[in-house]
CSV table of C-alpha atoms in Angstrom, one decimal:
chain,number,residue,atom,x,y,z
A,1,UNK,CA,86.7,115.0,93.5
A,2,UNK,CA,89.8,117.2,93.2
A,3,UNK,CA,91.9,118.5,95.6
A,4,UNK,CA,92.0,122.6,96.3
A,5,UNK,CA,95.2,122.0,94.2
A,6,UNK,CA,94.4,119.9,91.6
A,7,UNK,CA,91.5,122.0,90.6
A,8,UNK,CA,93.8,125.3,90.5
A,9,UNK,CA,94.1,127.6,87.7
A,10,UNK,CA,95.6,130.1,86.4
A,11,UNK,CA,93.9,133.7,86.1
A,12,UNK,CA,95.0,137.2,85.8
A,13,UNK,CA,94.5,139.4,89.3
A,14,UNK,CA,91.6,141.2,88.1
A,15,UNK,CA,89.8,138.2,86.8
A,16,UNK,CA,87.8,137.2,89.1
A,17,UNK,CA,87.2,133.6,90.7
A,18,UNK,CA,85.3,130.8,88.9
A,19,UNK,CA,82.4,129.5,90.1
A,20,UNK,CA,82.7,126.2,91.7
A,21,UNK,CA,79.8,123.9,92.3
A,22,UNK,CA,80.0,122.5,96.1
A,23,UNK,CA,78.5,119.2,96.8
A,24,UNK,CA,76.5,118.6,100.3
A,25,UNK,CA,77.4,116.7,102.6
A,26,UNK,CA,76.1,113.4,103.2
A,27,UNK,CA,73.6,113.1,105.9
A,28,UNK,CA,74.1,109.0,106.1
A,29,UNK,CA,77.0,108.5,108.7
A,30,UNK,CA,79.0,105.4,109.9
A,31,UNK,CA,81.2,105.4,113.0
A,32,UNK,CA,84.3,102.8,112.3
A,33,UNK,CA,86.5,101.8,115.2
A,34,UNK,CA,89.9,100.5,114.3
A,35,UNK,CA,92.5,98.5,116.0
A,36,UNK,CA,96.1,98.7,114.8
A,37,UNK,CA,99.7,97.5,114.9
A,38,UNK,CA,102.8,97.6,113.3
A,39,UNK,CA,101.8,94.8,110.9
A,40,UNK,CA,98.6,95.9,110.5
A,41,UNK,CA,94.8,95.8,111.5
A,42,UNK,CA,93.9,94.1,114.7
A,43,UNK,CA,90.0,94.3,115.0
A,44,UNK,CA,87.9,96.8,113.4
A,45,UNK,CA,84.1,97.0,114.3
A,46,UNK,CA,81.2,99.7,112.6
A,47,UNK,CA,79.4,101.3,115.4
A,48,UNK,CA,76.0,99.5,115.0
A,49,UNK,CA,72.9,101.8,114.5
A,50,UNK,CA,71.4,103.4,116.8
A,51,UNK,CA,74.3,102.9,119.6
A,52,UNK,CA,75.8,105.5,121.3
A,53,UNK,CA,79.7,105.0,122.3
A,54,UNK,CA,79.3,105.6,126.1
A,55,UNK,CA,81.9,103.6,129.2
A,56,UNK,CA,79.6,100.2,128.5
A,57,UNK,CA,79.8,100.0,124.7
A,58,UNK,CA,83.8,101.0,124.9
A,59,UNK,CA,84.3,98.1,127.2
A,60,UNK,CA,82.4,95.6,125.0
A,61,UNK,CA,84.5,96.7,122.3
A,62,UNK,CA,87.9,96.4,124.6
A,63,UNK,CA,86.5,92.6,125.3
A,64,UNK,CA,86.3,91.8,122.0
A,65,UNK,CA,89.7,93.8,120.5
A,66,UNK,CA,91.2,91.2,123.6
A,67,UNK,CA,90.4,88.4,122.3
A,68,UNK,CA,90.9,89.4,118.8
A,69,UNK,CA,95.0,89.7,120.4
A,70,UNK,CA,94.7,86.5,121.7
A,71,UNK,CA,93.9,85.4,118.4
A,72,UNK,CA,96.1,87.5,115.9
A,73,UNK,CA,99.4,88.4,117.9
A,74,UNK,CA,99.6,85.5,120.2
A,75,UNK,CA,103.3,86.2,120.4
A,76,UNK,CA,102.4,89.7,122.2
A,77,UNK,CA,98.9,87.8,124.2
A,78,UNK,CA,101.5,85.6,125.4
A,79,UNK,CA,104.4,87.5,126.7
A,80,UNK,CA,101.4,90.6,128.0
A,81,UNK,CA,103.7,93.0,125.5
A,82,UNK,CA,100.8,94.9,123.6
A,83,UNK,CA,100.4,98.5,124.3
A,84,UNK,CA,97.1,99.8,124.2
A,85,UNK,CA,96.9,103.6,123.1
A,86,UNK,CA,94.0,105.5,122.8
A,87,UNK,CA,92.4,109.4,123.1
A,88,UNK,CA,91.6,111.1,126.2
A,89,UNK,CA,87.8,110.7,125.7
A,90,UNK,CA,85.7,110.5,128.7
A,91,UNK,CA,84.5,107.1,127.6
A,92,UNK,CA,88.3,105.7,127.4
A,93,UNK,CA,89.4,107.0,130.7
A,94,UNK,CA,85.9,105.9,132.5
A,95,UNK,CA,86.9,104.1,135.5
A,96,UNK,CA,84.5,101.5,134.4
A,97,UNK,CA,87.0,100.8,131.1
A,98,UNK,CA,89.9,101.6,133.7
A,99,UNK,CA,89.3,99.2,136.1
A,100,UNK,CA,89.1,96.3,132.8
A,101,UNK,CA,92.5,97.9,131.8
A,102,UNK,CA,94.4,97.3,135.2
A,103,UNK,CA,92.3,93.9,136.0
A,104,UNK,CA,93.7,92.0,132.9
A,105,UNK,CA,97.2,93.8,133.1
A,106,UNK,CA,96.6,95.7,129.6
A,107,UNK,CA,99.7,98.3,129.2
A,108,UNK,CA,98.2,101.4,128.1
A,109,UNK,CA,100.3,104.7,126.6
A,110,UNK,CA,98.9,107.5,127.8
A,111,UNK,CA,97.9,110.5,125.1
A,112,UNK,CA,99.3,113.3,125.9
A,113,UNK,CA,96.6,116.4,126.8
A,114,UNK,CA,95.9,118.7,124.1
A,115,UNK,CA,97.9,116.5,121.3
A,116,UNK,CA,95.3,116.2,118.5
A,117,UNK,CA,98.4,115.4,116.6
A,118,UNK,CA,99.7,112.5,118.3
A,119,UNK,CA,96.9,110.3,117.7
A,120,UNK,CA,97.6,107.8,114.5
A,121,UNK,CA,94.0,107.6,113.4
A,122,UNK,CA,94.1,111.0,112.7
A,123,UNK,CA,97.2,111.5,111.4
A,124,UNK,CA,97.4,108.3,108.9
A,125,UNK,CA,94.3,105.9,109.4
A,126,UNK,CA,91.4,108.3,108.2
A,127,UNK,CA,93.2,110.3,105.5
A,128,UNK,CA,93.9,106.9,104.0
A,129,UNK,CA,90.4,105.9,104.4
A,130,UNK,CA,88.6,108.9,103.2
A,131,UNK,CA,90.9,110.1,100.2
A,132,UNK,CA,89.4,106.9,97.9
A,133,UNK,CA,86.1,107.6,99.0
A,134,UNK,CA,85.7,111.2,98.9
A,135,UNK,CA,83.4,113.0,96.3
A,136,UNK,CA,81.4,109.3,96.1
A,137,UNK,CA,77.6,108.9,96.6
A,138,UNK,CA,76.3,106.1,98.5
A,139,UNK,CA,72.4,105.3,99.1
A,140,UNK,CA,72.9,103.1,102.5
A,141,UNK,CA,75.5,102.5,105.1
A,142,UNK,CA,76.2,99.1,103.8
A,143,UNK,CA,78.2,100.4,100.4
A,144,UNK,CA,80.1,102.5,102.7
A,145,UNK,CA,81.2,99.6,105.5
A,146,UNK,CA,81.9,97.6,102.0
A,147,UNK,CA,84.1,100.0,100.9
A,148,UNK,CA,85.6,101.5,104.4
A,149,UNK,CA,87.0,97.4,105.0
A,150,UNK,CA,87.7,96.8,101.3
A,151,UNK,CA,89.9,100.2,101.5
A,152,UNK,CA,91.3,99.6,105.3
A,153,UNK,CA,92.0,95.6,104.2
A,154,UNK,CA,94.3,97.4,101.1
A,155,UNK,CA,96.3,99.3,103.2
A,156,UNK,CA,99.8,97.2,103.0
A,157,UNK,CA,101.8,96.8,106.2
A,158,UNK,CA,104.4,99.0,105.0
A,159,UNK,CA,102.0,101.2,105.9
A,160,UNK,CA,101.5,100.8,109.5
A,161,UNK,CA,105.2,100.5,109.7
A,162,UNK,CA,105.7,103.9,108.8
A,163,UNK,CA,102.9,105.4,110.4
A,164,UNK,CA,104.3,103.7,113.9
A,165,UNK,CA,107.3,105.5,112.7
A,166,UNK,CA,106.2,108.9,112.3
A,167,UNK,CA,104.6,108.3,115.3
A,168,UNK,CA,107.7,107.9,117.4
A,169,UNK,CA,108.8,111.5,115.4
A,170,UNK,CA,105.9,112.9,116.8
A,171,UNK,CA,106.4,111.7,119.9
A,172,UNK,CA,109.7,113.4,120.0
A,173,UNK,CA,108.2,116.6,118.7
A,174,UNK,CA,105.8,116.4,121.7
A,175,UNK,CA,108.4,116.4,123.8
A,176,UNK,CA,110.5,119.2,122.0
A,177,UNK,CA,107.5,121.1,122.7
A,178,UNK,CA,106.5,120.5,126.3
A,179,UNK,CA,103.7,118.6,125.1
A,180,UNK,CA,101.8,121.8,123.3
A,181,UNK,CA,100.0,121.6,119.9
A,182,UNK,CA,102.8,120.9,116.9
A,183,UNK,CA,101.2,120.6,113.8
A,184,UNK,CA,102.6,122.4,111.1
A,185,UNK,CA,105.4,123.7,113.3
A,186,UNK,CA,108.9,123.7,112.2
A,187,UNK,CA,110.6,122.3,115.3
A,188,UNK,CA,114.2,121.0,114.9
A,189,UNK,CA,114.7,117.6,116.8
A,190,UNK,CA,118.5,117.9,116.3
A,191,UNK,CA,118.7,120.4,119.0
């Protein structure tokens, strides 16, 4: 599948736009949850079929994440120097989840309200995963999962490092715009 820029073509002013076939959206959907840091993926899982994301489910995800940090990032675990960032979805901010985070002394960076441009999954990870899969048809969920995992594993650690550098830039832009939505704005951070 081509991007709009790739499929653009020169035409005279009075010529009609070319006809393009439009692919219908897939009815097969799957949700991937990914936690990553400067070095790469720490933990990921697919939402089980029929499961809804709610505070109980997210609490179980937090437990699995915590265990993976203990196994994969031992230095961060020992010093309790890892920091969790998630957005303001109701299940993330539920009392049940907040109590778990407090009880386990898990440090959390708060998501600025109304700032979707501050979420690394939105500006970095999901576009990187979606692009190689774009335009492909899958008959079932399993090939979607397999291909998503393959693309996730293919991301080099340098991409994660760059993501966190970009995230820091976005913090500065959020501060410069007094917390307002800034995606696409031209903000001079030198002022």
